[in-house]
Short mmCIF file of C-alpha atoms in Angstrom, two decimals:
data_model
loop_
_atom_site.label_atom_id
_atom_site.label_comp_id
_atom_site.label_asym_id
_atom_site.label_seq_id
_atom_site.Cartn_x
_atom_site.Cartn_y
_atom_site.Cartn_z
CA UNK D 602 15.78 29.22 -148.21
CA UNK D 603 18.46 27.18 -150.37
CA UNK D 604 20.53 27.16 -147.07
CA UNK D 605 17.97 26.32 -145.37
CA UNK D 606 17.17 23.15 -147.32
CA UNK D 607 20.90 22.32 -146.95
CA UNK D 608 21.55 23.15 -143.29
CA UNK D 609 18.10 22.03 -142.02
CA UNK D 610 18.75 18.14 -142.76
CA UNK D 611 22.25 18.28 -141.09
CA UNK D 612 20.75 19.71 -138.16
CA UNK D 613 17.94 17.31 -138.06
CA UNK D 614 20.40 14.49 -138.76
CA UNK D 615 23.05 15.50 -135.31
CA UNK D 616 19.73 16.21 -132.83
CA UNK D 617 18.12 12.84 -133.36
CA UNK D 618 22.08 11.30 -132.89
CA UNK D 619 22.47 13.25 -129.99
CA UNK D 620 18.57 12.46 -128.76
CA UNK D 621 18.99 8.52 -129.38
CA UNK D 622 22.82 9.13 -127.38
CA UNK D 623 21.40 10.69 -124.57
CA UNK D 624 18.65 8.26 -124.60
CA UNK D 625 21.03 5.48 -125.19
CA UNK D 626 23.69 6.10 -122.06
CA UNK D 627 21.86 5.98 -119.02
CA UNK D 628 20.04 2.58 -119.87
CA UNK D 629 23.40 1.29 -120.61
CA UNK D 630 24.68 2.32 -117.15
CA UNK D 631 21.90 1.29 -115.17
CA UNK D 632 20.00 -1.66 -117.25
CA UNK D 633 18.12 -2.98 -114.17
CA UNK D 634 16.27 0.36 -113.76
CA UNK D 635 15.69 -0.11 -117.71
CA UNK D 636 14.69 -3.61 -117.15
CA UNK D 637 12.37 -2.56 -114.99
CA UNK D 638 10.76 -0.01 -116.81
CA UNK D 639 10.05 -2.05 -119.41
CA UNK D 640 8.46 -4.73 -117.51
CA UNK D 641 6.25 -1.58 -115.91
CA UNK D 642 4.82 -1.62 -119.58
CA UNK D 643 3.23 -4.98 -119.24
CA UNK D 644 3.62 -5.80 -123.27
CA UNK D 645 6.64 -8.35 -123.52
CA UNK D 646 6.69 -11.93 -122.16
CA UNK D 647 9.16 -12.37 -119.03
CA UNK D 648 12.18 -14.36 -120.63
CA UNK D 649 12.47 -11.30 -123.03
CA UNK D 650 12.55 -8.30 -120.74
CA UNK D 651 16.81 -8.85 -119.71
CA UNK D 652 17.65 -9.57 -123.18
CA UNK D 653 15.40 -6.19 -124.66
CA UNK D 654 17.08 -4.35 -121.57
CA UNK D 655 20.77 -5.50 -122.77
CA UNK D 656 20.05 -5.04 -126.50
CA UNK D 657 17.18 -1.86 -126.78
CA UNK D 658 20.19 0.94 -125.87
CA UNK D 659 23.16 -0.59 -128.10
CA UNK D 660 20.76 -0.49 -130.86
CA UNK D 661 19.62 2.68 -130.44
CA UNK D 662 23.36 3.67 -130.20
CA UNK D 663 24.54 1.50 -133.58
CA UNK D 664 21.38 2.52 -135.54
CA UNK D 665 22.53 6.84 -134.15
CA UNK D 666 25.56 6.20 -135.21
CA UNK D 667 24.80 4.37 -138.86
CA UNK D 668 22.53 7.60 -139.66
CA UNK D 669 25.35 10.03 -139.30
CA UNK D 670 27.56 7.95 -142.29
CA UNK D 671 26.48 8.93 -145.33
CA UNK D 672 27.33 5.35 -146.47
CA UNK D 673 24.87 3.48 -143.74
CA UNK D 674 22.45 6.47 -143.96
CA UNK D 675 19.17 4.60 -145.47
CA UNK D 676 19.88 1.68 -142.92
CA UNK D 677 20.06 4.07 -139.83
CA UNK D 678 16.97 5.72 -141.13
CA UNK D 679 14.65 2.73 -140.96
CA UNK D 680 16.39 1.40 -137.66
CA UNK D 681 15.83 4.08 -135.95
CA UNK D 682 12.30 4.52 -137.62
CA UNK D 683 11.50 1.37 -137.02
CA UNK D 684 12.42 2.29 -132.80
CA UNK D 685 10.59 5.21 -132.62
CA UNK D 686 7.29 3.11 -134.17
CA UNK D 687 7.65 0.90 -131.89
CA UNK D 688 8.38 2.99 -128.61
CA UNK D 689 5.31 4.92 -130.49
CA UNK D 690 2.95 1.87 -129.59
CA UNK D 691 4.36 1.11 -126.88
CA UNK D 692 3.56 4.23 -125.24
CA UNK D 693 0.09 4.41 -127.04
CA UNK D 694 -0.96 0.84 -125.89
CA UNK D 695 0.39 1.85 -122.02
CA UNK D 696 -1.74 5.02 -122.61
CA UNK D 697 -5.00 3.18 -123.80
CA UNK D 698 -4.75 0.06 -120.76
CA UNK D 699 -4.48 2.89 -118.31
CA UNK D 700 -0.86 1.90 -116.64
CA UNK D 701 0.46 4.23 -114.70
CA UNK D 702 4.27 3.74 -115.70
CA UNK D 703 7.04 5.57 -116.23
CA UNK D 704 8.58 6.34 -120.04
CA UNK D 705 12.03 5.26 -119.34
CA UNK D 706 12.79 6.55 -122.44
CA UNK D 707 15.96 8.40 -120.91
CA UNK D 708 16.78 6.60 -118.25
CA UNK D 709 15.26 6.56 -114.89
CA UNK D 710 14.21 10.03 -114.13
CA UNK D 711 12.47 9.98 -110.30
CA UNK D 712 10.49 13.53 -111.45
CA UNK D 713 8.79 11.44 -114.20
CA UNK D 714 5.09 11.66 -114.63
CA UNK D 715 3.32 8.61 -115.95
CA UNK D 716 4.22 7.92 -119.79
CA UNK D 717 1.25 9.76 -121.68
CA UNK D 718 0.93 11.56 -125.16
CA UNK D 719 2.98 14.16 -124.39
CA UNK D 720 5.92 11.42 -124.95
CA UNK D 721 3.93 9.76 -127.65
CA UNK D 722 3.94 13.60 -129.53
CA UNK D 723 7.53 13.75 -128.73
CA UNK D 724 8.01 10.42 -130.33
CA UNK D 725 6.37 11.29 -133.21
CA UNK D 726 8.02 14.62 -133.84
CA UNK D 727 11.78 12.81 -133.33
CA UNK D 728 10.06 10.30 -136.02
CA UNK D 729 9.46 13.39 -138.24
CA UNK D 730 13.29 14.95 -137.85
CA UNK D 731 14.43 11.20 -138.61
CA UNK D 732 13.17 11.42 -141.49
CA UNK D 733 14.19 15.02 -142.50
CA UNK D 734 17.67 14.30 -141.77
CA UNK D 735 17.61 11.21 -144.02
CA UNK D 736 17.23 13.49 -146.99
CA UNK D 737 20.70 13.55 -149.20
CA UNK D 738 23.21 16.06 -149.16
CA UNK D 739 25.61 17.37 -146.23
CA UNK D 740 26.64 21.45 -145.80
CA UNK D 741 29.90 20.54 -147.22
CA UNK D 742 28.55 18.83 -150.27
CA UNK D 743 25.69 20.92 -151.34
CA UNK D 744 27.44 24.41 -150.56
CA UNK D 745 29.49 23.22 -153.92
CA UNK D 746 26.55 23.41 -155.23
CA UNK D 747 25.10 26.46 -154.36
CA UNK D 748 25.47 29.32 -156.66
CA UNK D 749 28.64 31.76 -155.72
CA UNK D 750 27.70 35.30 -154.41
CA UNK D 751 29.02 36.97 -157.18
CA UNK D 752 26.45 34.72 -159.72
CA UNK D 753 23.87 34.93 -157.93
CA UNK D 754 24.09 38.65 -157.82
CA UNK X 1096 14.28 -2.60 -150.60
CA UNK X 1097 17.44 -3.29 -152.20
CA UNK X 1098 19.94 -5.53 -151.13
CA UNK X 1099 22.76 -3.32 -150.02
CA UNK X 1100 20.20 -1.80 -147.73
CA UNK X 1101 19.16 -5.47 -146.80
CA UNK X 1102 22.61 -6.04 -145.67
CA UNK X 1103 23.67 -3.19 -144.16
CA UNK X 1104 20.60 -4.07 -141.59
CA UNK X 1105 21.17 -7.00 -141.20
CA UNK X 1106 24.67 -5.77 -140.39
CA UNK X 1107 23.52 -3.71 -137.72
CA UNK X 1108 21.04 -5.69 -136.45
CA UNK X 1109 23.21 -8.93 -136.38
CA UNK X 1110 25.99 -6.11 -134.18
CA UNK X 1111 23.62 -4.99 -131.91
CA UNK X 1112 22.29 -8.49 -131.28
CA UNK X 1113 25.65 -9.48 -130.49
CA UNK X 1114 27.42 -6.71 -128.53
CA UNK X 1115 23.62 -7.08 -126.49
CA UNK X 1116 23.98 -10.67 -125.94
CA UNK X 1117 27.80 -10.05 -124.36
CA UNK X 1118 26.46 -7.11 -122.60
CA UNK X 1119 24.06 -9.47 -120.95
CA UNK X 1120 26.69 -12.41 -120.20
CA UNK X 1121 29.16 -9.54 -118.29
CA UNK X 1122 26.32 -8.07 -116.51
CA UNK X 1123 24.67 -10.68 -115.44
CA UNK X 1124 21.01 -9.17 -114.83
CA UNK X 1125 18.78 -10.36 -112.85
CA UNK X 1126 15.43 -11.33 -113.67
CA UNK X 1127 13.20 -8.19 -112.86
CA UNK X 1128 10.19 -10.08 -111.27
CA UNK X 1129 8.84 -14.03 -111.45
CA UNK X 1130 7.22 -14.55 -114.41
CA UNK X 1131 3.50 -12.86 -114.54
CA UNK X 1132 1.78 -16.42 -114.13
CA UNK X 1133 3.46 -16.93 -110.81
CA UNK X 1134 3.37 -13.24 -109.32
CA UNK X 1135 0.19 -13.57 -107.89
CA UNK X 1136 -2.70 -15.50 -107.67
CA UNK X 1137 -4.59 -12.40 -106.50
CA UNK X 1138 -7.41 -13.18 -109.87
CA UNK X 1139 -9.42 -10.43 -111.67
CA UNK X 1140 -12.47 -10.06 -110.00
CA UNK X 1141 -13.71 -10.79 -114.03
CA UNK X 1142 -12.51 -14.10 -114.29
CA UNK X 1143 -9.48 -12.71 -116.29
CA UNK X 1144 -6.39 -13.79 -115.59
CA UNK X 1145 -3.90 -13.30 -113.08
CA UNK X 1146 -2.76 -9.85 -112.76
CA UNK X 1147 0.52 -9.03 -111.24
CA UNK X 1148 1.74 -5.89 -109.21
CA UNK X 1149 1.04 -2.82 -110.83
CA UNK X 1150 3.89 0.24 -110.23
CA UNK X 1151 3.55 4.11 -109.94
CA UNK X 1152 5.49 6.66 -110.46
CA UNK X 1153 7.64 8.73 -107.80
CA UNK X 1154 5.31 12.05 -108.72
CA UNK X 1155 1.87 10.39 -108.71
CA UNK X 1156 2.54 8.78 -105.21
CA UNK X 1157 3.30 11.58 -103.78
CA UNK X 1158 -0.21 12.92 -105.03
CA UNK X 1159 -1.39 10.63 -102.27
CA UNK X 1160 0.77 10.81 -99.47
CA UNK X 1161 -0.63 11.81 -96.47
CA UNK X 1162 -4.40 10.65 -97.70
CA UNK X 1163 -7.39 8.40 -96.03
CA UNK X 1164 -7.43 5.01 -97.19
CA UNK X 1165 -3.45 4.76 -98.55
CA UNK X 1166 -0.72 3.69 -96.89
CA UNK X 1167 2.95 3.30 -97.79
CA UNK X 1168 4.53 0.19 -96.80
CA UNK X 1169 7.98 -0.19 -96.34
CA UNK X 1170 9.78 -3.27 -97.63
CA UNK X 1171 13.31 -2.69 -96.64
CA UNK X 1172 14.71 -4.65 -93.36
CA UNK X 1173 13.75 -3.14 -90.34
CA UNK X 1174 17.17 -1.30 -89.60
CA UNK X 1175 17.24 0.94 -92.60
CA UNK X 1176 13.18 1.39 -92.17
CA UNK X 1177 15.00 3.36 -88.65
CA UNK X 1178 17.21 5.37 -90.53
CA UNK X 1179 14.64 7.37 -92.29
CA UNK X 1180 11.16 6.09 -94.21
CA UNK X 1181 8.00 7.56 -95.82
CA UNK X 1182 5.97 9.65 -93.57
CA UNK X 1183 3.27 7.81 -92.37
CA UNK X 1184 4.64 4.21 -93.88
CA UNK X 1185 4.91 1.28 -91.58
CA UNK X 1186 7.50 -1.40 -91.86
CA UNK X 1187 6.71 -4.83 -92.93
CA UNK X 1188 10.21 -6.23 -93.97
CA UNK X 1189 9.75 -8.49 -96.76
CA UNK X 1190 12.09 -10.89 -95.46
CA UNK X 1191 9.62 -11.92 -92.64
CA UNK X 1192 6.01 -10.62 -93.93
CA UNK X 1193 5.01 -13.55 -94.52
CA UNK X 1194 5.38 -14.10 -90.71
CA UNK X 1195 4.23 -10.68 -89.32
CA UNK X 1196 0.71 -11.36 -91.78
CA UNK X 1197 0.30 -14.21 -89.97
CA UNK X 1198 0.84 -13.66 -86.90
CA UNK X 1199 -0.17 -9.44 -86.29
CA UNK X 1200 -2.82 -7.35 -87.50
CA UNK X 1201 -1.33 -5.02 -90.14
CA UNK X 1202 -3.53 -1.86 -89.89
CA UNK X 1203 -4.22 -1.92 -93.26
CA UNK X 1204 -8.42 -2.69 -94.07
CA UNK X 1205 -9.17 -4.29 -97.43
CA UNK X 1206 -10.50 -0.84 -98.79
CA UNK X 1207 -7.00 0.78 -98.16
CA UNK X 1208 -4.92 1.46 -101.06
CA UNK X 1209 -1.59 0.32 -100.57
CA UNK X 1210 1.77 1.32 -101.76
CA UNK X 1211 5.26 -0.97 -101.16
CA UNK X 1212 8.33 0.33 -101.45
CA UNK X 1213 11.76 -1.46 -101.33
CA UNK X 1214 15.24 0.14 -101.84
CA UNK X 1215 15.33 0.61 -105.60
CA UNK X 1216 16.44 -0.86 -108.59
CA UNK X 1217 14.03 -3.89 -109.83
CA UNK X 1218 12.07 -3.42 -106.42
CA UNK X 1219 11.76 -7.29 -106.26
CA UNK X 1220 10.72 -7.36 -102.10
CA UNK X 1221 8.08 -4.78 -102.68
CA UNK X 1222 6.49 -6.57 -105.30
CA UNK X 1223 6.53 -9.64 -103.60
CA UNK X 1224 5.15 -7.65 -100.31
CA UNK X 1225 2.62 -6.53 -102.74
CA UNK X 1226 1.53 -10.15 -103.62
CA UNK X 1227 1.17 -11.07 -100.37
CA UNK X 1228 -1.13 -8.05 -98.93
CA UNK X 1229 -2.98 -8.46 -101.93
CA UNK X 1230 -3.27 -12.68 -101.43
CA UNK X 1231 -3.47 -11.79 -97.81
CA UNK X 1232 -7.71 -11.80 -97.65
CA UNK X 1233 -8.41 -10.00 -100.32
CA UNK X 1234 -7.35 -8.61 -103.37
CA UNK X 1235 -7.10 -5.21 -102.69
CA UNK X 1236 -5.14 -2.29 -105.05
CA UNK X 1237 -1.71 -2.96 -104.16
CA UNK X 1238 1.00 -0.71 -106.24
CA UNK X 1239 4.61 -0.72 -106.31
CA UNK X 1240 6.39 2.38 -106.12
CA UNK X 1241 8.86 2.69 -109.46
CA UNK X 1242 12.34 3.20 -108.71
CA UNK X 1243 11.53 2.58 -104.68
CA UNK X 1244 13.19 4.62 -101.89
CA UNK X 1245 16.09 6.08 -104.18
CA UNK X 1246 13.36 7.52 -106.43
CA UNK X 1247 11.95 8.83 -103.30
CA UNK X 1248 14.95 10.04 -102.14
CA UNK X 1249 16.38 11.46 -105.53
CA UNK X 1250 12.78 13.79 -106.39
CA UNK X 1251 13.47 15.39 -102.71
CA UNK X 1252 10.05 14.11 -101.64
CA UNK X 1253 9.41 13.80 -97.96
CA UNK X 1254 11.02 11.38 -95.02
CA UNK X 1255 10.80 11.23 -91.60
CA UNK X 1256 12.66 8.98 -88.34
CA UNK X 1257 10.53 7.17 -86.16
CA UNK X 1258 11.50 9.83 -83.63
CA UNK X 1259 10.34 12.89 -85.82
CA UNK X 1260 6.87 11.07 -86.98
CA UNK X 1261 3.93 10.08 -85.09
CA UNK X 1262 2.24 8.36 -88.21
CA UNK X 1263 4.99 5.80 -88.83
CA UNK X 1264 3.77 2.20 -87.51
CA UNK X 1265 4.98 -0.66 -87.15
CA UNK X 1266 4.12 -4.30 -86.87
#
């Protein structure tokens, strides 16, 4: 259980990374598609929609990569909090107007069903490992810590 | 809140902000659709105000290909329309609808339910194809297909030729 408590954070910590990455990349490489997902949702004012487009995917990369440093750790957490509560309303406000639109969230996938609470459950569990991982203490660092075999025996 | 914390996101924030605002400069984007005032003037049938194209998603039109009362309408110049299309979609380019509306009777009635498709990306001709069915008498449910024919294309839905379909119309 004590390695548990020590491994479980880490884990949390490189899946949301990797999540917010793989989220991150293919709005980078095609921003138009992105651009026009986001104007699908019908919630932000024209002039903003390039400039969210441009800015939404190098955030989410910056804010993935603070939470793995120790050092920028608490400022990752509520970036990347902060993200997932708003892609959390986001979805939930498409949901409750009824607009049949595309998530987005990873790109432009052509499979996609409409954005529903699936995504806004999926959301809302990555919210909950966000804030797993930000709890202190790395393998390396703790396993100092742990009592050796041969005490705890 | 303390202040390290304070700067540190502001640190981020103000790097994001700025690799974003480069990322826009070298890109150069272009604006995904005309601001919603001027998108159509196609009014809620409640007064509200106006309401601009709505789009759907690769997997729910295909739920209604092939049904009475939609029809898929092909945006793309009339050459590429030849290559391959929808089945059952008729080409209105949206270079010239404005023209062919005027001029032809699109077999579409004001019931229909229709569905414009360009080539992909920010689908600008389909959603200005759908403003001008839906302006056209009356304001009918127009939709824009997300992602347009590359969607299409990329979830292996369905195409036909003009020579393999006897659905496909055109103006």
């Amino acid at each position: 259980v004590t390695r548990l408590r020590i491994w479980l954070p880490w884990l949390a910590r490189w899946a949301v990374a990797a999540t917010f990455a793989a989220a991150a990349v293919p709005k980078l490489l095609e921003p138009v598609a992105f651009a026009a997902d986001l104007q699908g949702f019908r919630a932000f004012p024209h002039w903003s929609i390039n400039a969210l487009a441009a800015t939404v995917p190098i955030l989410e990369l910056v804010a993935a990569a603070a939470y793995l440093h120790p050092r920028t750790r608490r400022a990752g957490t509520w970036l990347l909090g902060a993200l997932l509560g708003a892609f959390i309303i986001l979805l939930a406000s498409a949901v409750l107007r009824g607009i049949d639109v595309a998530c987005g969230c990873f790109g432009q996938d052509p499979t996609a069903r409409a954005a529903g609470w699936p995504e806004i459950f999926r959301d809302a569990a990555l919210w909950a490992a966000v804030m797993l991982g930000a709890r202190r203490g790395t393998p390396r660092a703790d396993a100092a810590r742990l009592p050796r075999r041969s005490e705890a025996c | 809140m303390d202040r390290s914390l304070l700067r540190q996101l502001a640190a981020l924030l103000g790097t994001s902000m700025a690799l974003g605002a480069v990322r826009l400069g070298v890109s150069e984007l272009p604006w995904v659709a005309d601001p919603p005032a001027e998108t159509s003037s196609c009014g809620d049938p409640s007064g509200g105000a106006p309401r601009a194209i709505e789009r759907i998603t690769v997997a729910r039109a295909r739920e209604f290909l092939g049904r009475p009362g939609v029809t898929f309408v092909d945006a793309r110049p009339r050459g590429e329309y030849d290559l391959s299309h929808i089945p059952g979609a008729f080409s209105l380019p949206a270079d010239d609808a404005a023209d062919l509306l005027e001029v032809s009777s699109v077999p579409i009635t004001p019931e229909d339910l229709v569905i414009t498709y360009c080539d992909g990306g920010a689908c600008e001709r389909s959603e200005y194809l759908g403003m001008l069915l839906e302006d056209r008498d009356t304001c009918r449910d127009a939709y824009v297909l997300d992602g347009g024919w590359r969607a299409w294309l990329a979830a292996g839905s369905p195409t036909t030729t003009p020579d393999t379909t006897a659905g496909a119309q055109a103006p």
